[in-house]
CSV table of C-alpha atoms in Angstrom, one decimal:
chain,number,residue,atom,x,y,z
R,1,MET,CA,63.0,97.6,153.7
R,2,ASN,CA,64.7,94.3,152.8
R,3,LYS,CA,67.7,93.7,154.8
R,4,THR,CA,71.0,93.2,153.0
R,5,GLU,CA,74.0,90.9,153.8
R,6,LYS,CA,76.5,93.8,154.1
R,7,ILE,CA,76.8,97.5,153.6
R,8,PRO,CA,78.0,98.0,149.9
R,9,THR,CA,80.5,100.7,149.1
R,10,LEU,CA,79.5,102.2,145.8
R,11,LYS,CA,81.8,103.5,143.0
R,12,PRO,CA,80.2,105.8,140.4
R,13,SER,CA,79.8,103.0,138.0
R,14,ASP,CA,77.6,101.2,140.5
R,15,MET,CA,75.3,104.2,141.3
R,16,THR,CA,72.9,104.0,138.3
R,17,SER,CA,71.6,100.5,138.9
R,18,PHE,CA,71.7,101.0,142.6
R,19,HIS,CA,69.5,104.0,142.5
R,20,SER,CA,67.0,102.9,139.7
R,21,HIS,CA,66.4,99.3,140.6
R,22,THR,CA,64.9,98.6,137.1
R,23,ILE,CA,66.1,97.6,133.8
R,24,ASP,CA,63.1,99.3,132.1
R,25,TRP,CA,64.8,102.7,132.5
R,26,GLN,CA,68.3,103.9,132.8
R,27,PRO,CA,69.6,107.4,132.4
R,28,VAL,CA,72.1,108.1,129.5
R,29,ILE,CA,75.3,108.5,131.3
R,30,SER,CA,78.9,109.1,130.1
R,31,ASN,CA,81.1,106.8,132.2
R,32,THR,CA,84.2,109.0,131.6
R,33,LYS,CA,82.4,112.0,133.0
R,34,HIS,CA,80.4,110.2,135.5
R,35,GLN,CA,83.3,108.8,137.5
R,36,TYR,CA,84.3,112.3,138.3
R,37,PHE,CA,81.3,114.4,138.3
R,38,HIS,CA,77.6,114.1,137.8
R,39,VAL,CA,74.6,116.4,138.1
R,40,ASN,CA,70.9,116.1,137.3
R,41,ARG,CA,67.5,117.7,138.0
R,42,LEU,CA,65.7,115.9,140.7
R,43,GLU,CA,62.3,116.2,138.9
R,44,ASN,CA,63.6,114.3,136.0
R,45,PHE,CA,64.7,111.2,138.1
R,46,VAL,CA,62.6,111.0,141.3
R,47,ASP,CA,59.7,109.0,139.7
R,48,LYS,CA,62.2,106.4,138.3
R,49,MET,CA,63.7,105.6,141.7
R,50,THR,CA,62.5,103.2,144.4
R,51,PHE,CA,62.7,104.2,148.0
R,52,PRO,CA,64.0,103.6,150.7
R,53,LEU,CA,67.5,102.9,149.2
R,54,PRO,CA,69.5,100.4,151.3
R,55,PRO,CA,72.3,101.6,153.6
R,56,HIS,CA,75.5,102.2,151.7
R,57,ARG,CA,78.7,104.1,151.3
R,58,LYS,CA,80.1,106.0,148.2
R,59,THR,CA,83.6,106.6,147.2
R,60,ILE,CA,82.7,110.1,146.1
R,61,CYS,CA,80.9,113.1,147.8
R,62,ASP,CA,77.4,114.0,146.9
R,63,PHE,CA,74.8,116.6,147.8
R,64,LEU,CA,71.1,117.4,147.2
R,65,TYR,CA,69.7,120.9,146.8
R,66,ILE,CA,66.0,120.9,147.4
R,67,LYS,CA,64.2,123.8,145.8
R,68,LYS,CA,60.7,122.4,146.3
R,69,GLY,CA,59.4,119.4,148.2
R,70,ASN,CA,61.1,117.3,150.9
R,71,SER,CA,63.4,114.4,151.5
R,72,GLN,CA,64.7,112.1,154.4
R,73,ARG,CA,68.2,110.7,154.5
R,74,SER,CA,70.6,109.6,157.1
R,75,LYS,CA,74.3,110.3,157.9
R,76,GLY,CA,75.8,107.5,160.1
R,77,LEU,CA,72.9,106.6,162.4
R,78,SER,CA,71.2,110.1,162.5
R,79,ASN,CA,68.2,110.7,160.4
R,80,TYR,CA,67.4,114.1,158.8
R,81,GLU,CA,64.3,115.5,157.2
R,82,PHE,CA,64.9,118.5,155.0
R,83,GLY,CA,63.0,120.5,152.5
R,84,GLU,CA,62.7,123.7,150.5
R,85,SER,CA,65.8,125.9,150.4
R,86,SER,CA,68.2,123.4,151.9
R,87,VAL,CA,71.1,121.3,150.9
R,88,PHE,CA,72.1,117.9,152.3
R,89,PHE,CA,75.9,117.4,151.9
R,90,LEU,CA,77.6,113.9,152.4
R,91,PRO,CA,81.3,113.3,152.4
R,92,ALA,CA,82.7,110.2,150.8
R,93,TYR,CA,82.6,106.9,152.6
R,94,GLN,CA,79.9,108.0,155.1
R,95,ILE,CA,77.2,105.3,155.8
R,96,THR,CA,73.9,106.7,154.5
R,97,GLN,CA,70.4,105.5,153.7
R,98,HIS,CA,68.0,107.6,151.6
R,99,GLN,CA,64.5,106.9,153.0
R,100,LYS,CA,62.3,109.0,150.8
R,101,ILE,CA,62.0,111.9,148.5
R,102,SER,CA,58.5,113.5,147.7
R,103,HIS,CA,57.1,113.1,144.2
R,104,ASP,CA,56.8,116.9,143.8
R,105,CYS,CA,60.4,117.4,144.6
R,106,GLU,CA,62.5,119.9,142.4
R,107,GLY,CA,66.1,120.7,142.7
R,108,PHE,CA,69.5,119.0,141.8
R,109,PHE,CA,71.6,116.0,142.8
R,110,CYS,CA,75.3,116.2,142.3
R,111,HIS,CA,78.2,114.0,143.0
R,112,PHE,CA,81.9,114.6,142.5
R,113,ASP,CA,85.3,113.0,143.2
R,114,GLU,CA,87.7,115.0,145.3
R,115,LYS,CA,90.5,114.2,142.8
R,116,ILE,CA,89.1,116.9,140.5
R,117,PHE,CA,90.5,119.5,143.0
R,118,GLN,CA,94.1,118.1,142.7
R,119,PHE,CA,95.3,121.7,142.0
R,120,LEU,CA,94.4,122.7,145.6
R,121,PRO,CA,96.7,122.2,148.6
R,122,LYS,CA,96.2,118.9,150.4
R,123,ASN,CA,93.2,118.9,152.9
R,124,TYR,CA,92.0,122.3,151.6
R,125,LEU,CA,88.4,121.3,151.4
R,126,HIS,CA,88.2,119.7,154.7
R,127,GLU,CA,90.0,122.7,156.4
R,128,ASN,CA,87.9,125.4,154.7
R,129,TYR,CA,84.4,123.9,154.5
R,130,ILE,CA,83.0,122.3,157.6
R,131,PHE,CA,80.4,120.2,155.7
R,132,PHE,CA,83.4,118.0,154.3
R,133,GLN,CA,84.1,116.9,157.9
R,134,PHE,CA,82.7,113.6,159.2
R,135,GLN,CA,81.0,114.8,162.3
R,136,SER,CA,79.5,117.9,160.9
R,137,SER,CA,75.7,118.5,160.2
R,138,PRO,CA,74.8,117.5,156.7
R,139,ILE,CA,72.0,120.1,156.5
R,140,ILE,CA,72.6,123.6,155.2
R,141,ASN,CA,69.6,126.0,155.1
R,142,ILE,CA,70.2,128.7,152.6
R,143,SER,CA,68.7,132.3,152.2
R,144,PRO,CA,66.7,133.4,149.1
R,145,GLU,CA,69.6,135.4,147.9
R,146,THR,CA,72.0,132.5,148.2
R,147,GLN,CA,69.4,130.1,146.7
R,148,LYS,CA,69.6,132.3,143.4
R,149,HIS,CA,73.3,132.0,143.3
R,150,ILE,CA,73.3,128.2,144.0
R,151,GLU,CA,70.6,127.6,141.3
R,152,SER,CA,72.6,129.7,138.8
R,153,ILE,CA,75.8,127.6,139.5
R,154,LEU,CA,73.9,124.3,139.1
R,155,GLU,CA,72.3,125.2,135.9
R,156,ARG,CA,75.7,126.2,134.5
R,157,LEU,CA,77.2,122.8,135.7
R,158,LEU,CA,74.4,120.9,134.2
R,159,LEU,CA,74.9,122.6,130.8
R,160,ILE,CA,78.7,121.7,130.9
R,161,TYR,CA,77.9,118.1,131.9
R,162,GLU,CA,75.3,117.6,129.2
R,163,ASP,CA,77.7,119.0,126.6
R,164,ASP,CA,79.2,116.4,124.3
R,165,GLN,CA,82.7,117.7,124.9
R,166,GLU,CA,85.2,116.1,127.2
R,167,LEU,CA,84.7,117.0,130.8
R,168,ASN,CA,87.1,119.9,131.9
R,169,LYS,CA,87.8,119.1,135.5
R,170,ASN,CA,89.3,122.4,136.4
R,171,ILE,CA,86.2,124.3,135.2
R,172,ILE,CA,83.8,121.9,137.2
R,173,ALA,CA,86.1,122.2,140.2
R,174,SER,CA,86.0,126.0,139.9
R,175,TYR,CA,82.3,126.3,139.8
R,176,LEU,CA,82.0,123.8,142.7
R,177,LEU,CA,84.4,126.0,144.7
R,178,VAL,CA,82.2,129.1,144.3
R,179,LEU,CA,79.2,126.9,145.3
R,180,PHE,CA,81.0,125.8,148.4
R,181,GLU,CA,81.8,129.5,149.3
R,182,GLU,CA,78.0,130.4,148.9
R,183,LEU,CA,77.2,127.4,151.3
R,184,LYS,CA,79.9,128.4,153.7
R,185,LYS,CA,78.2,131.9,154.2
R,186,GLU,CA,75.0,130.2,155.3
R,187,ILE,CA,76.5,128.1,158.2
R,188,PRO,CA,76.0,129.9,161.5
R,189,ASN,CA,79.0,130.2,163.8
R,190,GLN,CA,81.3,129.0,161.0
R,191,SER,CA,84.6,128.6,162.7
R,192,LYS,CA,87.8,129.9,161.2
R,193,LYS,CA,89.6,127.4,159.0
R,194,THR,CA,91.9,125.2,160.8
R,195,LYS,CA,95.3,124.5,159.1
R,196,ASN,CA,97.2,123.0,161.9
R,197,ALA,CA,98.9,119.6,161.5
R,198,PHE,CA,96.7,118.2,164.5
R,199,PHE,CA,93.6,118.8,162.4
R,200,GLN,CA,94.9,117.3,159.2
R,201,VAL,CA,96.0,114.1,160.9
R,202,THR,CA,92.7,113.8,162.8
R,203,GLU,CA,90.6,114.2,159.5
R,204,GLN,CA,92.9,111.7,157.7
R,205,TYR,CA,92.4,109.2,160.6
R,206,LYS,CA,88.6,109.6,160.4
R,207,ILE,CA,88.7,108.9,156.6
R,208,ALA,CA,91.0,105.9,157.1
R,209,LEU,CA,88.7,104.5,159.9
R,210,SER,CA,85.7,104.7,157.5
R,211,GLN,CA,87.6,102.9,154.7
R,212,HIS,CA,89.6,100.3,156.6
R,213,ILE,CA,87.6,99.5,159.8
R,214,TYR,CA,87.1,95.7,158.7
R,215,GLN,CA,90.9,95.2,157.9
R,216,LYS,CA,92.6,97.4,160.6
R,217,GLN,CA,91.6,97.6,164.2
R,218,SER,CA,94.6,98.8,166.1
R,219,ILE,CA,96.1,102.2,166.6
R,220,THR,CA,99.4,101.0,165.4
R,221,GLU,CA,98.1,99.9,162.1
R,222,TYR,CA,96.4,103.3,161.4
R,223,ALA,CA,99.5,105.1,162.6
R,224,HIS,CA,101.6,103.0,160.1
R,225,LEU,CA,99.0,103.8,157.3
R,226,LEU,CA,99.3,107.6,158.1
R,227,ASN,CA,103.1,107.3,158.3
R,228,ILE,CA,103.2,108.8,161.9
R,229,SER,CA,103.8,107.2,165.4
R,230,PRO,CA,100.9,105.9,167.4
R,231,ASN,CA,101.8,108.5,170.1
R,232,TYR,CA,101.6,111.4,167.6
R,233,LEU,CA,98.3,110.1,166.2
R,234,ASN,CA,96.8,110.1,169.8
R,235,LYS,CA,98.2,113.5,170.4
R,236,CYS,CA,96.5,114.9,167.3
R,237,VAL,CA,93.1,113.4,168.0
R,238,LYS,CA,93.2,114.4,171.7
R,239,ASN,CA,94.0,117.9,170.7
R,240,CYS,CA,91.1,118.2,168.1
R,241,THR,CA,88.4,116.1,169.8
R,242,ASP,CA,89.3,115.7,173.5
R,243,LYS,CA,89.1,112.1,172.8
R,244,THR,CA,91.7,109.3,172.3
R,245,ALA,CA,92.5,107.6,169.0
R,246,GLN,CA,91.1,104.5,170.5
R,247,ASP,CA,87.9,106.3,171.3
R,248,LEU,CA,87.4,107.2,167.7
R,249,LEU,CA,88.2,103.7,166.6
R,250,ASN,CA,85.7,102.2,169.0
R,251,GLU,CA,83.0,104.7,167.9
R,252,MET,CA,83.5,103.6,164.3
R,253,LEU,CA,83.3,100.0,165.2
R,254,ILE,CA,80.1,100.6,167.2
R,255,LEU,CA,78.7,102.6,164.2
R,256,GLU,CA,79.4,99.7,161.8
R,257,ALA,CA,78.0,97.1,164.3
R,258,LYS,CA,74.8,99.1,164.8
R,259,THR,CA,74.3,99.5,161.2
R,260,LEU,CA,74.8,95.8,160.6
R,261,LEU,CA,72.5,94.9,163.4
R,262,LYS,CA,69.7,97.2,162.2
R,263,TYR,CA,69.9,96.7,158.5
R,264,SER,CA,71.7,93.4,157.5
R,265,ASN,CA,70.9,89.9,157.6
R,266,TYR,CA,74.0,89.0,159.9
R,267,GLN,CA,73.4,87.2,163.2
R,268,ILE,CA,75.2,88.7,166.1
R,269,ALA,CA,77.8,86.0,166.1
R,270,GLU,CA,78.6,86.7,162.4
R,271,ILE,CA,79.0,90.3,163.1
R,272,ALA,CA,81.3,89.5,166.0
R,273,VAL,CA,83.6,87.4,163.6
R,274,ASN,CA,83.3,89.5,160.4
R,275,LEU,CA,83.6,92.9,161.9
R,276,CYS,CA,85.7,92.5,165.1
R,277,ASN,CA,87.2,88.9,164.7
R,278,GLN,CA,85.9,88.2,168.3
R,279,THR,CA,83.8,85.6,170.0
R,280,PRO,CA,80.2,86.5,170.5
R,281,SER,CA,80.6,86.9,174.2
R,282,ASN,CA,83.6,89.2,173.9
R,283,PHE,CA,81.8,91.3,171.2
R,284,SER,CA,78.8,91.5,173.4
R,285,ARG,CA,80.8,92.8,176.3
R,286,PHE,CA,82.6,95.3,174.0
R,287,PHE,CA,79.2,96.5,172.6
R,288,LYS,CA,77.6,97.0,176.1
R,289,SER,CA,80.7,98.7,177.5
R,290,GLN,CA,80.3,101.4,174.6
R,291,THR,CA,76.5,101.7,174.5
R,292,GLY,CA,75.1,100.5,177.8
R,293,ILE,CA,73.1,97.8,176.2
R,294,CYS,CA,73.9,94.4,174.6
R,295,PRO,CA,73.6,93.7,170.9
R,296,LYS,CA,70.5,91.6,171.3
R,297,GLU,CA,68.8,94.5,173.2
R,298,TYR,CA,69.7,96.9,170.5
R,299,VAL,CA,68.2,94.6,167.8
R,300,GLU,CA,64.9,94.4,169.9
R,301,LEU,CA,64.6,98.3,169.7
R,302,TYR,CA,63.9,97.8,165.9
């Protein structure tokens, strides 16, 4: 793949051109609907797309349901191959690269903005469905019975989306919630939903890290953003992950640095300044302390 200068964060309005890479064909999309929700059959789009797609983030959540065929996609730095009777679910602001999708693939692609669930209590989705959490596996394998239900819901959502009427966000959100419940049943050892304040703060902190890692790199800044004290932020993170808030911040910095080293045109010195505002030598020491190897050695692995 061609390396990029930086990892873009895509809004719904950016996604059509990013995925298709051609002016000869563009799907007919209502921007009013598309910014909140989109669904399409994979078989209608797959031959119009060019793979691999460069690494990117999205401001919305998305998922792929594969009925037939196979695909390969990443979440963070982990690559996943998945196929028939599976769903790949990606929360907003996660780094991802879509490496391939087979030409015989059948199924659905869907994206949605969490704002359509504004009638739900805050953090409801993250508390009740593990696949919304940043560190969960994106792959959900589904049984034949659940597959029927998933397909029925997606067929209905497609009909609603293709209707000329204005998008009813509450109806879309209600169908999606039923779909999430179907997926939840398929996850082994699904832990009971967590509603305590520690969990809520920790998830908000992870989301904030993914959105602001270039601008904010101290625990004090994130605590201020979340309107809590640094000590309380650290207590919440420690309770939920057995790590410190600084540990999670360092992990996000390393994830971003590794992605830039692997996929971008930036030199190590440029990454040191643009990402961490550090000298190359200090950045190299930090990188090695976290990974066991220096940035140059990491680049040589690829």
